[in-house]
């Protein structure tokens, strides 16, 4: 009976909800033996408003309590407001992932292990397509946490994006995966 | 008996569906082929998906001018021979009450999805609040019974919506599916079984009524409404009158009527009709009610819940058990009719009952009325939010001290 509690927060339009749905779909549809529950801030928030989503991944037949239990195992923040609001809600031995372009490292002091993933920078400068930052973050999440198999993640990306953009998003996913795994290695060496 | 089984076109397999989507797919799998509704948050994904999906399965979708029009259209469609539903939330549900009472009086099987939001008034559209539990039962004028299911997962919104259609079909009374803004928007795994398996679970709408020997009934032998069979000691619920068949009565009176569909103003008729439409449900409590129990056999304290709080309670009870506390969980899968007998039996086993609800305490009153042996009953209200597992764990701990 193992549960992993994940919280993702930022502004609407940054891909918070999409990322949470990708993690949930990868766990439910593409990987045997685990399931997931995704919940999200639901209301009048549109682009620009504060926004959050939660995912619980578990190997149980049915996930009982559907919300992420605080302190969470994995916290991903994409705005300084989110970093400020949720920095106290991650476990000491948990994982905190952020994008240094939207959250200044000194503004995000947590006891958990921190991983800076420059997804926005890579998406704009290397891949010349800002929306791919989601696939980069998704890859980095898998590289860092190891919660989902790399191949399951790949299948999920194929499922999620319009057919025209599969190649570029898969490229972004691989870049994210690479960064995530590298950050993980650096930390253990 | 296969005269009315629809094909369902969703390939079997695993899906990630939000609660509102799962409710729609469950309805379509149950053979629902008509939906009339009016937009209101947080149920909008239900009519949205219905408007896409119904034409694909040969059904009809109408957006009506309001909730009164919506439920009236659903009653009409049901009398036209279709399995039909509507869905709404809080304020819209209030508008539907008069017609729910009418549907109960003329024993029309209709299904209403109630994706509850915070009240009173317009409330908060995005927060969950199980504020309409009592309204569902007592909202309309006159005395009648409803059947209400309280799913807690996307999978259950699929499975129990099928059950809700079956219950409406069997007992011919308004049937409600309680959801809420949280459950309606949760994204979870839903397994859709193969079609032949689904078909076995669906009670079809029947066009022809049969006698005990299996011979089709003639027009003169058919009773449109429920009658008490004194000899057999049970309520005879015939098939729903269908306007396309010869069984349909000359008129279908909303006023008090006899089982033969003759309106009149005799006290005796009222007594018979009111007794029949209520007792066909109440006398069959054990056949209709669905409950589930976890660790109650040796429990000293039990949590009684329905809907999402059941999931929180399950976690809390597991935590308490891990710490050696004798806690149990009793879940109402159907809220109405209330599981009086089962709750009474529970109260004979445990010393204390805790009732966590996402409201100020609506079902707890029914629990208090059902318990025996001086079992202590305590409400644990949460307004417009889910209880936290730790919160219920602490309540269990305190109850056992």
Coordinates of C-alpha atoms in Angstrom, one line a residue:
Chain A
X1 CA 0.0 0.0 0.0
X2 CA 2.1 2.9 -1.2
X3 CA 0.7 6.3 -2.2
X4 CA 2.7 9.1 -3.8
X5 CA 1.2 12.6 -3.2
X6 CA 2.0 15.2 -5.9
X7 CA 1.1 18.9 -5.9
X8 CA 1.6 21.2 -8.9
X9 CA 1.0 24.9 -8.7
X10 CA 1.5 28.0 -10.8
X11 CA -0.7 30.3 -12.9
X12 CA -3.5 29.3 -15.3
X13 CA -2.1 28.8 -18.8
X14 CA 1.3 27.5 -17.6
X15 CA 0.3 24.0 -18.2
X16 CA -0.3 23.1 -14.5
X17 CA -3.5 21.2 -15.2
X18 CA -2.2 19.6 -18.4
X19 CA 0.9 18.3 -16.7
X20 CA -1.2 16.8 -13.8
X21 CA -3.4 15.1 -16.4
X22 CA -0.4 13.7 -18.2
X23 CA 1.0 12.2 -15.1
X24 CA -2.4 10.7 -14.2
X25 CA -3.0 9.3 -17.7
X26 CA 0.5 7.8 -17.8
X27 CA -0.1 6.0 -14.6
X28 CA -3.6 4.8 -15.4
X29 CA -3.4 4.0 -19.1
X30 CA 0.2 3.2 -19.9
X31 CA 1.6 1.5 -16.8
X32 CA 0.5 -1.8 -15.3
X33 CA 0.0 -2.1 -11.5
X34 CA -0.7 1.5 -10.6
X35 CA -3.6 3.9 -10.8
X36 CA -4.0 7.6 -10.2
X37 CA -6.5 10.2 -9.2
X38 CA -6.2 13.8 -10.4
X39 CA -8.0 16.8 -8.8
X40 CA -7.7 20.4 -9.7
X41 CA -8.6 23.9 -8.7
X42 CA -11.9 24.4 -10.2
X43 CA -13.6 27.7 -10.5
X44 CA -13.5 31.0 -12.3
X45 CA -9.7 31.0 -12.7
X46 CA -8.7 31.4 -16.3
X47 CA -5.3 32.3 -17.7
X48 CA -3.2 34.3 -15.3
X49 CA -5.0 33.3 -12.1
X50 CA -3.5 31.2 -9.4
X51 CA -4.0 27.5 -10.2
X52 CA -3.1 24.2 -8.7
X53 CA -3.6 20.5 -9.3
X54 CA -3.0 17.3 -7.3
X55 CA -2.2 13.8 -8.3
X56 CA -2.2 10.7 -6.1
X57 CA -0.4 7.7 -7.6
X58 CA -0.9 4.4 -5.9
X59 CA -0.6 0.6 -6.4
X60 CA -3.9 0.1 -4.5
X61 CA -7.0 -1.2 -6.4
X62 CA -8.9 2.0 -5.5
X63 CA -7.4 5.2 -4.1
X64 CA -9.3 6.1 -1.0
X65 CA -8.7 9.7 0.0
X66 CA -8.6 11.5 -3.4
X67 CA -6.6 14.6 -2.5
X68 CA -2.9 14.8 -2.0
X69 CA -2.1 14.5 1.7
X70 CA 0.1 17.2 3.1
X71 CA 3.1 17.1 3.4
X72 CA 3.4 15.9 -0.2
X73 CA 6.1 13.7 -1.7
X74 CA 6.5 15.8 -4.9
X75 CA 5.9 19.6 -5.2
X76 CA 6.2 21.3 -8.5
X77 CA 5.9 25.1 -8.6
X78 CA 5.9 27.4 -11.6
X79 CA 5.4 30.8 -10.0
X80 CA 6.9 32.7 -7.0
X81 CA 3.4 33.0 -5.6
X82 CA 2.9 29.2 -5.7
X83 CA 6.5 28.7 -4.3
X84 CA 5.6 31.0 -1.4
X85 CA 2.2 29.4 -0.7
X86 CA 3.3 25.8 -0.9
X87 CA 6.9 25.6 0.2
X88 CA 5.9 24.4 3.6
X89 CA 3.8 21.6 2.2
X90 CA 6.5 19.2 1.0
X91 CA 8.1 16.4 3.0
X92 CA 11.7 17.0 4.3
X93 CA 12.9 14.0 2.3
X94 CA 10.5 14.9 -0.6
X95 CA 11.2 16.3 -4.1
X96 CA 10.7 20.0 -5.1
X97 CA 10.9 20.8 -8.8
X98 CA 10.8 24.3 -10.2
X99 CA 11.7 26.3 -13.2
X100 CA 14.4 28.8 -12.4
X101 CA 13.0 31.2 -15.0
X102 CA 9.7 31.6 -13.1
X103 CA 10.9 30.9 -9.5
X104 CA 14.1 32.5 -8.3
X105 CA 16.0 29.8 -6.4
X106 CA 16.5 32.1 -3.4
X107 CA 12.8 32.6 -3.2
X108 CA 12.1 28.9 -2.9
X109 CA 13.7 27.6 0.3
X110 CA 12.6 24.1 1.2
X111 CA 14.0 21.3 3.2
X112 CA 13.2 18.8 0.4
X113 CA 15.7 18.1 -2.4
X114 CA 15.4 20.9 -5.0
X115 CA 15.6 20.3 -8.7
X116 CA 15.9 23.3 -11.1
X117 CA 14.6 22.4 -14.5
X118 CA 15.0 25.2 -17.1
X119 CA 12.0 24.0 -19.1
X120 CA 11.0 27.4 -20.4
X121 CA 14.5 28.3 -21.6
X122 CA 15.0 25.0 -23.5
X123 CA 11.5 25.2 -25.0
X124 CA 12.1 28.7 -26.3
X125 CA 15.8 28.7 -27.2
X126 CA 16.5 25.1 -28.2
X127 CA 13.2 23.8 -29.5
X128 CA 11.8 27.2 -30.6
X129 CA 8.4 26.3 -29.4
X130 CA 7.4 27.5 -25.9
X131 CA 4.5 25.1 -25.4
X132 CA 6.9 22.2 -25.4
X133 CA 7.9 23.2 -21.8
X134 CA 5.2 21.0 -20.6
X135 CA 6.6 17.9 -22.2
X136 CA 10.1 18.9 -20.9
X137 CA 8.7 19.2 -17.4
X138 CA 6.9 15.9 -17.8
X139 CA 10.1 14.2 -18.9
X140 CA 12.0 15.8 -16.0
X141 CA 9.4 14.6 -13.5
X142 CA 9.8 11.1 -14.7
X143 CA 13.6 11.3 -14.8
X144 CA 13.8 12.7 -11.2
X145 CA 11.0 10.7 -9.5
X146 CA 11.2 7.4 -11.5
X147 CA 7.5 7.0 -10.6
X148 CA 6.6 6.1 -14.2
X149 CA 8.5 4.1 -16.8
X150 CA 10.2 6.1 -19.5
X151 CA 8.4 4.2 -22.2
X152 CA 5.0 4.8 -20.5
X153 CA 5.8 8.5 -20.5
X154 CA 6.6 8.4 -24.2
X155 CA 3.3 6.7 -25.0
X156 CA 1.5 9.2 -22.9
X157 CA 3.1 12.1 -24.9
X158 CA 2.0 10.5 -28.2
X159 CA -1.6 10.2 -26.8
X160 CA -1.8 13.7 -25.5
X161 CA -0.5 16.1 -28.2
X162 CA -2.0 16.7 -31.7
X163 CA -0.4 14.4 -34.3
X164 CA 1.3 17.3 -36.0
X165 CA 3.3 18.1 -32.9
X166 CA 4.2 14.6 -31.7
X167 CA 7.8 14.7 -32.9
X168 CA 8.7 18.0 -31.4
X169 CA 7.0 17.0 -28.1
X170 CA 8.8 13.7 -28.0
X171 CA 12.0 15.5 -28.5
X172 CA 11.1 17.8 -25.6
X173 CA 10.2 14.8 -23.5
X174 CA 13.6 13.2 -24.1
X175 CA 15.4 16.5 -23.2
X176 CA 13.4 16.7 -20.0
X177 CA 14.1 13.1 -19.2
X178 CA 17.8 13.6 -19.8
X179 CA 17.9 16.7 -17.5
X180 CA 15.9 15.0 -14.8
X181 CA 18.2 11.9 -14.8
X182 CA 21.3 14.1 -14.8
X183 CA 20.1 16.1 -11.8
X184 CA 19.3 12.9 -10.0
X185 CA 22.8 11.6 -10.8
X186 CA 24.6 14.7 -9.7
X187 CA 22.8 14.6 -6.4
X188 CA 23.8 11.1 -5.6
X189 CA 27.5 11.5 -6.6
Chain B
X1 CA -37.1 -10.2 -23.1
X2 CA -34.5 -8.6 -25.3
X3 CA -37.0 -6.3 -27.1
X4 CA -35.4 -3.2 -25.7
X5 CA -31.7 -3.6 -25.3
X6 CA -29.6 -0.9 -26.9
X7 CA -26.2 -1.2 -28.3
X8 CA -23.5 0.8 -26.4
X9 CA -20.6 2.0 -28.6
X10 CA -17.8 2.7 -26.2
X11 CA -15.1 0.0 -26.7
X12 CA -14.3 -1.9 -23.5
X13 CA -11.1 -0.9 -21.8
X14 CA -9.5 1.6 -19.4
X15 CA -10.3 5.3 -19.6
X16 CA -9.4 8.4 -17.7
X17 CA -12.7 10.1 -17.2
X18 CA -13.8 13.0 -15.1
X19 CA -16.8 12.2 -12.8
X20 CA -19.3 14.1 -14.9
X21 CA -18.1 12.2 -18.0
X22 CA -18.4 8.9 -16.2
X23 CA -22.0 9.7 -15.2
X24 CA -22.9 10.3 -18.9
X25 CA -21.2 7.1 -20.1
X26 CA -22.9 5.1 -17.3
X27 CA -26.3 6.6 -18.4
X28 CA -25.6 5.7 -22.1
X29 CA -24.5 2.2 -21.1
X30 CA -27.8 1.8 -19.2
X31 CA -29.8 2.7 -22.3
X32 CA -30.5 6.4 -21.7
X33 CA -31.5 7.8 -25.0
X34 CA -32.9 11.2 -24.0
X35 CA -31.5 14.1 -22.1
X36 CA -33.0 17.5 -21.5
X37 CA -31.1 20.0 -19.4
X38 CA -30.2 23.6 -18.7
X39 CA -26.6 24.9 -18.0
X40 CA -25.5 25.3 -14.4
X41 CA -22.1 24.9 -12.9
X42 CA -20.7 22.4 -11.8
X43 CA -22.7 19.9 -13.9
X44 CA -22.1 21.6 -17.3
X45 CA -19.9 18.8 -18.6
X46 CA -22.9 16.4 -18.3
X47 CA -25.1 18.1 -20.9
X48 CA -22.1 19.1 -23.0
X49 CA -21.1 15.4 -23.4
X50 CA -24.6 14.3 -23.7
X51 CA -25.1 16.7 -26.6
X52 CA -22.2 15.1 -28.4
X53 CA -22.8 11.4 -27.5
X54 CA -26.6 11.0 -27.7
X55 CA -26.7 11.6 -31.5
X56 CA -24.0 9.0 -31.8
X57 CA -26.1 6.3 -30.2
X58 CA -29.4 7.2 -31.8
X59 CA -30.6 9.4 -28.9
X60 CA -31.9 12.9 -28.6
X61 CA -30.6 15.9 -26.7
X62 CA -32.5 19.1 -26.0
X63 CA -31.3 22.2 -24.2
X64 CA -34.4 23.6 -22.6
X65 CA -35.4 27.1 -21.5
X66 CA -34.9 26.2 -17.8
X67 CA -34.8 23.3 -15.3
X68 CA -38.7 23.1 -15.1
X69 CA -38.8 22.6 -18.8
X70 CA -35.9 20.1 -18.6
X71 CA -37.5 17.7 -16.1
X72 CA -40.9 18.0 -17.8
X73 CA -39.3 17.0 -21.1
X74 CA -37.7 14.1 -19.4
X75 CA -41.1 12.9 -18.0
X76 CA -42.5 13.2 -21.5
X77 CA -39.7 11.2 -23.0
X78 CA -40.0 8.5 -20.4
X79 CA -43.8 8.2 -21.2
X80 CA -42.8 8.0 -24.9
X81 CA -40.8 4.9 -24.1
X82 CA -37.3 6.2 -23.7
X83 CA -35.0 5.9 -20.8
X84 CA -34.4 9.5 -19.9
X85 CA -32.5 11.7 -17.6
X86 CA -31.5 15.3 -16.7
X87 CA -28.8 16.7 -14.5
X88 CA -28.5 19.9 -12.5
X89 CA -27.1 21.5 -9.4
X90 CA -28.6 23.1 -6.2
X91 CA -30.8 26.0 -7.4
X92 CA -31.8 24.0 -10.6
X93 CA -32.7 21.0 -8.4
X94 CA -35.1 23.2 -6.4
X95 CA -36.9 24.2 -9.6
X96 CA -37.3 20.5 -10.5
X97 CA -39.1 19.5 -7.2
X98 CA -42.7 20.1 -8.3
X99 CA -42.2 17.9 -11.4
X100 CA -40.4 15.3 -9.3
X101 CA -43.5 15.1 -7.1
X102 CA -45.7 14.8 -10.3
X103 CA -43.4 12.1 -11.7
X104 CA -43.7 10.1 -8.4
X105 CA -47.5 10.5 -8.5
X106 CA -47.7 9.0 -12.0
X107 CA -44.9 6.6 -11.4
X108 CA -42.6 7.6 -14.2
X109 CA -39.1 6.3 -14.1
X110 CA -36.8 9.3 -14.4
X111 CA -33.2 9.8 -13.4
X112 CA -31.8 13.1 -12.1
X113 CA -28.0 13.7 -11.7
X114 CA -27.5 16.2 -8.8
X115 CA -23.9 17.6 -9.0
X116 CA -24.2 19.4 -5.7
X117 CA -22.6 22.8 -5.0
X118 CA -22.4 25.1 -2.0
X119 CA -25.7 26.7 -0.9
X120 CA -27.9 28.3 0.2
X121 CA -28.8 30.8 -2.6
X122 CA -26.5 30.8 -5.5
X123 CA -23.7 29.8 -3.1
X124 CA -20.3 28.9 -4.5
X125 CA -20.4 27.1 -7.8
X126 CA -17.0 25.4 -7.5
X127 CA -17.1 23.9 -4.0
X128 CA -18.6 20.6 -2.9
X129 CA -21.5 20.7 -0.4
X130 CA -23.9 17.8 0.2
X131 CA -26.6 20.3 0.9
X132 CA -29.5 18.8 -1.0
X133 CA -29.7 15.3 0.6
X134 CA -32.9 16.1 2.5
X135 CA -34.3 18.3 -0.3
X136 CA -34.0 15.3 -2.7
X137 CA -36.4 13.4 -0.4
X138 CA -38.7 16.1 0.9
X139 CA -38.3 18.9 -1.7
X140 CA -41.5 18.3 -3.5
X141 CA -45.1 18.6 -2.4
X142 CA -47.1 15.6 -1.2
X143 CA -45.7 12.4 0.1
X144 CA -43.5 10.2 -2.1
X145 CA -40.3 8.3 -2.1
X146 CA -37.1 8.7 -4.1
X147 CA -34.2 6.4 -4.6
X148 CA -30.9 8.1 -4.4
X149 CA -27.4 6.7 -5.1
X150 CA -24.2 8.3 -3.7
X151 CA -21.2 7.3 -5.8
X152 CA -17.7 8.2 -4.6
X153 CA -15.4 7.5 -7.6
X154 CA -15.5 8.0 -11.4
X155 CA -15.8 4.2 -11.7
X156 CA -18.9 4.3 -9.4
X157 CA -20.4 7.2 -11.3
X158 CA -20.3 4.8 -14.3
X159 CA -21.5 1.7 -12.4
X160 CA -24.0 3.3 -10.1
X161 CA -25.6 5.3 -12.8
X162 CA -26.5 2.0 -14.5
X163 CA -27.9 0.9 -11.1
X164 CA -29.9 4.1 -10.9
X165 CA -31.5 3.5 -14.2
X166 CA -32.3 -0.1 -13.2
X167 CA -33.8 1.1 -9.9
X168 CA -36.0 3.7 -11.7
X169 CA -37.1 1.0 -14.1
X170 CA -37.9 -1.5 -11.4
X171 CA -39.6 0.8 -8.8
X172 CA -41.0 3.5 -11.0
X173 CA -40.1 6.5 -8.9
X174 CA -37.7 9.4 -9.4
X175 CA -34.1 8.3 -8.9
X176 CA -31.3 10.6 -8.1
X177 CA -27.5 10.3 -8.5
X178 CA -25.7 12.5 -5.9
X179 CA -22.5 13.9 -7.1
X180 CA -20.7 17.1 -6.1
X181 CA -18.5 19.7 -7.7
X182 CA -15.4 17.9 -6.4
X183 CA -16.4 14.4 -7.5
X184 CA -17.8 15.7 -10.8
X185 CA -14.4 17.0 -11.8
X186 CA -12.1 14.4 -10.4
X187 CA -10.1 12.5 -13.1
X188 CA -9.8 8.8 -12.5
X189 CA -9.6 5.4 -14.0
X190 CA -12.9 3.9 -15.3
X191 CA -13.0 0.4 -16.7
X192 CA -15.7 -0.2 -19.3
X193 CA -16.6 -3.9 -19.4
X194 CA -17.4 -5.7 -22.7
X195 CA -20.9 -5.1 -24.2
X196 CA -22.2 -8.6 -23.4
X197 CA -21.3 -8.1 -19.7
X198 CA -23.0 -4.7 -19.7
X199 CA -26.1 -6.0 -21.3
X200 CA -26.5 -8.5 -18.4
X201 CA -26.5 -5.6 -16.0
X202 CA -29.1 -3.5 -17.7
X203 CA -32.8 -3.8 -17.0
X204 CA -34.5 -3.0 -20.3
X205 CA -37.6 -0.8 -20.8
X206 CA -40.4 -3.2 -21.5
X207 CA -43.2 -2.5 -23.9
X208 CA -45.3 -5.6 -23.3
X209 CA -46.5 -6.7 -19.9
X210 CA -47.0 -10.4 -19.1
X211 CA -49.1 -12.4 -16.7
X212 CA -47.9 -15.1 -14.3
X213 CA -48.0 -17.7 -17.1
X214 CA -45.9 -15.5 -19.4
X215 CA -48.8 -14.6 -21.7
X216 CA -48.9 -10.9 -22.9
X217 CA -51.5 -8.9 -21.0
X218 CA -54.5 -7.5 -22.8
X219 CA -55.3 -3.8 -22.6
X220 CA -58.1 -4.5 -20.1
X221 CA -55.8 -6.6 -17.8
X222 CA -53.1 -4.0 -17.6
X223 CA -52.9 -1.6 -14.6
X224 CA -50.9 1.5 -15.3
X225 CA -50.2 2.1 -11.6
X226 CA -49.0 0.1 -8.6
X227 CA -51.5 -2.0 -6.7
X228 CA -51.2 -3.9 -3.5
X229 CA -51.8 -7.6 -4.0
X230 CA -53.3 -8.7 -0.7
X231 CA -53.1 -12.4 -1.4
X232 CA -49.5 -12.3 -2.3
X233 CA -48.8 -9.6 0.3
X234 CA -46.7 -7.5 -2.1
X235 CA -46.9 -4.5 -4.3
X236 CA -47.5 -5.2 -8.0
X237 CA -45.6 -2.7 -10.1
X238 CA -46.5 -3.0 -13.7
X239 CA -44.5 -1.8 -16.7
X240 CA -44.4 1.9 -17.4
X241 CA -47.3 3.1 -19.6
X242 CA -45.8 3.8 -23.1
X243 CA -47.6 6.2 -25.4
X244 CA -46.7 4.1 -28.4
X245 CA -48.5 1.0 -27.1
X246 CA -52.2 0.1 -26.6
X247 CA -51.6 0.0 -22.8
X248 CA -51.4 3.8 -22.5
X249 CA -54.4 5.0 -20.5
X250 CA -56.9 7.6 -22.0
X251 CA -55.5 10.0 -19.6
X252 CA -52.7 10.1 -17.1
X253 CA -53.9 12.2 -14.2
X254 CA -51.5 14.2 -12.1
X255 CA -54.4 14.4 -9.6
X256 CA -55.1 11.6 -7.3
X257 CA -56.1 8.5 -9.2
X258 CA -56.9 4.8 -8.8
X259 CA -54.4 2.1 -10.0
X260 CA -56.7 1.9 -13.2
X261 CA -55.8 5.6 -13.9
X262 CA -59.2 6.9 -13.0
X263 CA -59.1 10.3 -11.2
X264 CA -61.3 10.9 -8.3
X265 CA -61.6 12.8 -5.1
X266 CA -62.5 10.1 -2.6
X267 CA -60.4 9.9 0.6
X268 CA -60.1 6.1 0.0
X269 CA -58.4 6.7 -3.3
X270 CA -55.9 9.1 -1.8
X271 CA -55.1 6.6 1.0
X272 CA -54.6 3.8 -1.5
X273 CA -52.5 5.9 -3.9
X274 CA -50.3 7.5 -1.3
X275 CA -49.8 4.2 0.5
X276 CA -49.0 2.4 -2.7
X277 CA -46.4 4.8 -4.1
X278 CA -44.7 5.1 -0.7
X279 CA -44.9 1.5 0.5
X280 CA -43.8 0.0 -2.8
X281 CA -40.4 1.5 -1.8
X282 CA -40.5 1.4 2.0
X283 CA -41.7 -2.2 2.2
X284 CA -38.9 -3.2 -0.2
X285 CA -36.2 -1.3 1.7
X286 CA -34.0 -4.4 1.9
X287 CA -34.2 -5.1 -1.9
X288 CA -33.4 -1.5 -2.8
X289 CA -30.9 -0.4 -0.2
X290 CA -27.2 -1.0 -1.0
X291 CA -24.6 -0.7 1.8
X292 CA -21.0 -1.7 2.3
X293 CA -19.2 -2.5 5.6
X294 CA -15.5 -2.5 6.4
X295 CA -14.1 -3.9 9.7
X296 CA -17.4 -3.5 11.5
X297 CA -17.5 -7.0 12.9
X298 CA -15.4 -6.3 16.0
X299 CA -15.6 -2.5 15.9
X300 CA -16.3 -0.3 18.9
X301 CA -16.7 2.8 16.9
X302 CA -18.1 3.1 13.3
X303 CA -18.2 5.9 10.8
X304 CA -21.4 6.1 8.8
X305 CA -21.0 7.9 5.5
X306 CA -22.0 8.4 1.9
X307 CA -20.3 9.9 -1.2
X308 CA -16.8 11.3 -1.0
X309 CA -16.5 11.2 2.8
X310 CA -16.6 7.5 2.5
X311 CA -13.2 7.6 0.8
X312 CA -11.7 9.9 3.6
X313 CA -13.3 7.6 6.2
X314 CA -11.8 4.5 4.6
X315 CA -8.3 6.0 4.9
X316 CA -8.9 7.1 8.5
X317 CA -10.2 3.7 9.5
X318 CA -7.2 2.0 8.0
X319 CA -4.9 4.4 9.9
X320 CA -6.8 3.7 13.1
X321 CA -6.7 0.0 12.6
X322 CA -2.9 0.2 11.9
X323 CA -2.7 1.8 15.4
X324 CA -4.7 -1.0 17.0
X325 CA -8.0 0.9 17.3
X326 CA -11.2 -1.0 16.8
X327 CA -12.8 1.3 14.1
X328 CA -15.2 0.3 11.4
X329 CA -16.8 1.9 8.4
X330 CA -20.4 1.6 7.2
X331 CA -21.2 3.1 3.9
X332 CA -24.5 4.0 2.4
X333 CA -24.3 3.4 -1.3
X334 CA -27.9 4.3 -1.5
X335 CA -28.9 7.3 0.7
X336 CA -32.7 7.0 0.0
X337 CA -34.6 5.0 1.0
X338 CA -32.6 5.2 4.2
X339 CA -31.1 1.9 5.3
X340 CA -32.9 1.9 8.7
X341 CA -32.6 -1.8 9.4
X342 CA -28.9 -2.1 8.5
X343 CA -28.1 1.0 10.6
X344 CA -30.1 -0.5 13.5
X345 CA -28.1 -3.7 13.2
X346 CA -24.9 -1.7 13.2
X347 CA -25.9 0.1 16.3
X348 CA -26.3 -3.3 18.1
X349 CA -22.6 -4.1 17.3
X350 CA -20.8 -0.8 18.1
X351 CA -20.8 1.6 21.0
X352 CA -20.4 4.9 19.1
X353 CA -21.3 6.0 15.6
X354 CA -19.7 9.0 13.9
X355 CA -21.3 10.6 10.9
X356 CA -19.0 12.7 8.8
X357 CA -21.0 14.7 6.2
X358 CA -20.2 17.5 3.9
X359 CA -23.1 19.6 5.4
X360 CA -24.2 20.6 8.9
X361 CA -25.7 17.2 9.4
X362 CA -28.5 15.8 7.3
X363 CA -28.4 12.0 7.4
X364 CA -27.2 12.0 11.1
X365 CA -30.8 12.8 12.1
X366 CA -31.9 9.5 10.4
X367 CA -29.0 7.6 12.0
X368 CA -30.1 8.9 15.4
X369 CA -33.6 7.8 14.7
X370 CA -32.5 4.3 13.7
X371 CA -30.1 3.4 16.4
X372 CA -30.9 1.2 19.4
X373 CA -29.3 0.3 22.7
X374 CA -28.4 3.9 23.5
X375 CA -25.6 4.0 20.9
X376 CA -24.0 7.4 20.9
X377 CA -24.3 9.2 17.6
X378 CA -22.1 12.2 16.8
X379 CA -22.2 14.4 13.6
X380 CA -18.9 15.5 12.1
X381 CA -19.8 18.4 9.8
X382 CA -17.5 19.9 7.1
X383 CA -18.9 22.8 5.1
X384 CA -17.9 23.1 1.5
X385 CA -14.8 20.9 1.9
X386 CA -13.6 17.4 2.2
X387 CA -12.8 16.1 5.7
X388 CA -9.1 15.4 6.1
X389 CA -8.0 11.8 7.0
X390 CA -6.2 13.0 10.1
X391 CA -9.3 14.9 11.3
X392 CA -11.5 11.7 11.2
X393 CA -8.6 9.7 12.7
X394 CA -8.6 12.1 15.7
X395 CA -12.4 11.8 16.0
X396 CA -12.0 8.0 16.1
X397 CA -9.3 8.3 18.7
X398 CA -11.4 10.6 20.9
X399 CA -14.5 8.4 20.6
X400 CA -12.5 5.4 21.8
X401 CA -11.1 7.2 24.9

